[in-house]
Amino acid sequence: MPEQYIRNSSHKNKIRDRWVEYIKLVLDGENRGGDERAITIITFPAQGMQDLLLFAEKGFLEFRDTETEDYFLTKGKIVCFEKSSIIWLYLKKKLVNATVERNFEKYISNNVKGIAKGSINIFPVDCINLDYDGNISKNEVSISIIIKHLFSFQVKHKKDFCLFLTWPKPHEEAHDEPDYLNNLKRIIRNNLSDPNTQDFAQLFNEKYESIENTAYEFISIVGLSKQILKESTSHGFQLQNNEFFFYGEEGRQPMMSVLYYFKFIDEEKPQHQIYSEDVARTLIRIQTLD
């Protein structure tokens, strides 16, 4: 298998261990079919493929080595994306029968009809692992639009899944696109005045003086989570588990990571009730890794 990934860290390995636990929740859930311990995953594996190697180690995927030292997938399904031409070519060769594409945002937005109809066979998935190494406010297609597409694809199959997002904290807030943080703050303000999210408002007011006095990582994580929960609720999913992390060992880029496990709700339940319950969970403690 590939050599140890040069960007590995003990903090990142702790996050990966949590990924494993969330995948187990999906595998043990009620809305499963087919091979109960095999997963279908969308991921950004980078050249080191550390997430794929870990999931193979845990039995969620299986590879067969070939005579050329490439890897033939014999259990599970992988759809991966890589913008770097050099790494994309490496993954294309190394992962013999996996789907390996270039630009994730463009691929999703350019193939909405095909993916929705199933002529492009990607969904349903058990795990979506969006492990960004660049500023997500500068994506070619906004993260909010991508999230909306992902939920619209998954709901057609009524399947539970886990969603992971990891992204770097910019060196300065000014490095974000001008409207990005303002939009996240606006989303939080709306929840503070929305009668359907009174639990969130009460918890926020107990913990914080104002939005302006909260840390950047709070605005980024909680604001983005609210965008995600808006889509999950409107597409019939309810949040079952979530965790938020802020990490970065000395000399490394500070990173933020959010983990969610969503369950498709078959019974009728008012959307505002689901959203009210779920959005209050965005005020869990953001864990800082030691």
Short mmCIF file of N, CA and C in Angstrom, two decimals, residues 14 63 68 74 85 93 142-143 171 179 183 214 226 236 247 252 283 290:
data_model
loop_
_atom_site.label_atom_id
_atom_site.label_comp_id
_atom_site.label_asym_id
_atom_site.label_seq_id
_atom_site.Cartn_x
_atom_site.Cartn_y
_atom_site.Cartn_z
N LYS A 14 -7.01 11.13 14.82
CA LYS A 14 -8.14 11.10 15.77
C LYS A 14 -9.45 11.39 15.04
N PHE A 63 -9.50 -4.53 -1.05
CA PHE A 63 -8.72 -4.41 -2.28
C PHE A 63 -7.97 -5.70 -2.55
N THR A 68 0.75 -5.35 -11.03
CA THR A 68 1.37 -4.04 -11.26
C THR A 68 1.38 -3.20 -9.98
N THR A 74 -12.65 -5.05 -4.47
CA THR A 74 -13.48 -6.25 -4.49
C THR A 74 -14.66 -6.15 -3.52
N SER A 85 -3.67 17.47 -11.33
CA SER A 85 -3.54 16.56 -12.48
C SER A 85 -2.61 15.40 -12.17
N LYS A 93 -4.69 5.46 -12.01
CA LYS A 93 -3.94 4.24 -12.28
C LYS A 93 -3.99 3.29 -11.09
N SER A 142 -20.70 27.20 -4.92
CA SER A 142 -20.77 27.41 -3.48
C SER A 142 -21.09 26.12 -2.73
N ILE A 143 -20.54 26.02 -1.52
CA ILE A 143 -20.74 24.83 -0.72
C ILE A 143 -22.22 24.62 -0.41
N HIS A 171 -5.66 32.05 7.36
CA HIS A 171 -4.73 32.76 8.25
C HIS A 171 -5.36 34.06 8.77
N ASP A 179 -18.71 38.03 1.12
CA ASP A 179 -20.07 37.74 1.57
C ASP A 179 -20.18 36.46 2.39
N ASN A 183 -22.86 36.02 5.42
CA ASN A 183 -24.00 35.14 5.18
C ASN A 183 -24.16 34.15 6.34
N THR A 214 -18.25 36.01 19.30
CA THR A 214 -17.93 34.59 19.19
C THR A 214 -16.75 34.39 18.26
N LYS A 226 -25.88 25.08 9.98
CA LYS A 226 -27.28 25.49 9.80
C LYS A 226 -27.68 25.39 8.33
N GLY A 236 -36.14 15.42 4.29
CA GLY A 236 -36.66 14.27 5.02
C GLY A 236 -35.66 13.53 5.87
N TYR A 247 -8.66 21.77 15.20
CA TYR A 247 -7.39 21.13 15.52
C TYR A 247 -6.27 21.68 14.66
N ARG A 252 1.36 23.46 11.95
CA ARG A 252 0.43 22.98 10.92
C ARG A 252 -0.76 23.93 10.77
N LEU A 283 -25.09 23.75 18.88
CA LEU A 283 -24.42 24.44 19.97
C LEU A 283 -23.67 23.50 20.89
N ASP A 290 -5.92 18.02 21.58
CA ASP A 290 -4.62 18.26 22.21
C ASP A 290 -3.53 17.48 21.48
#
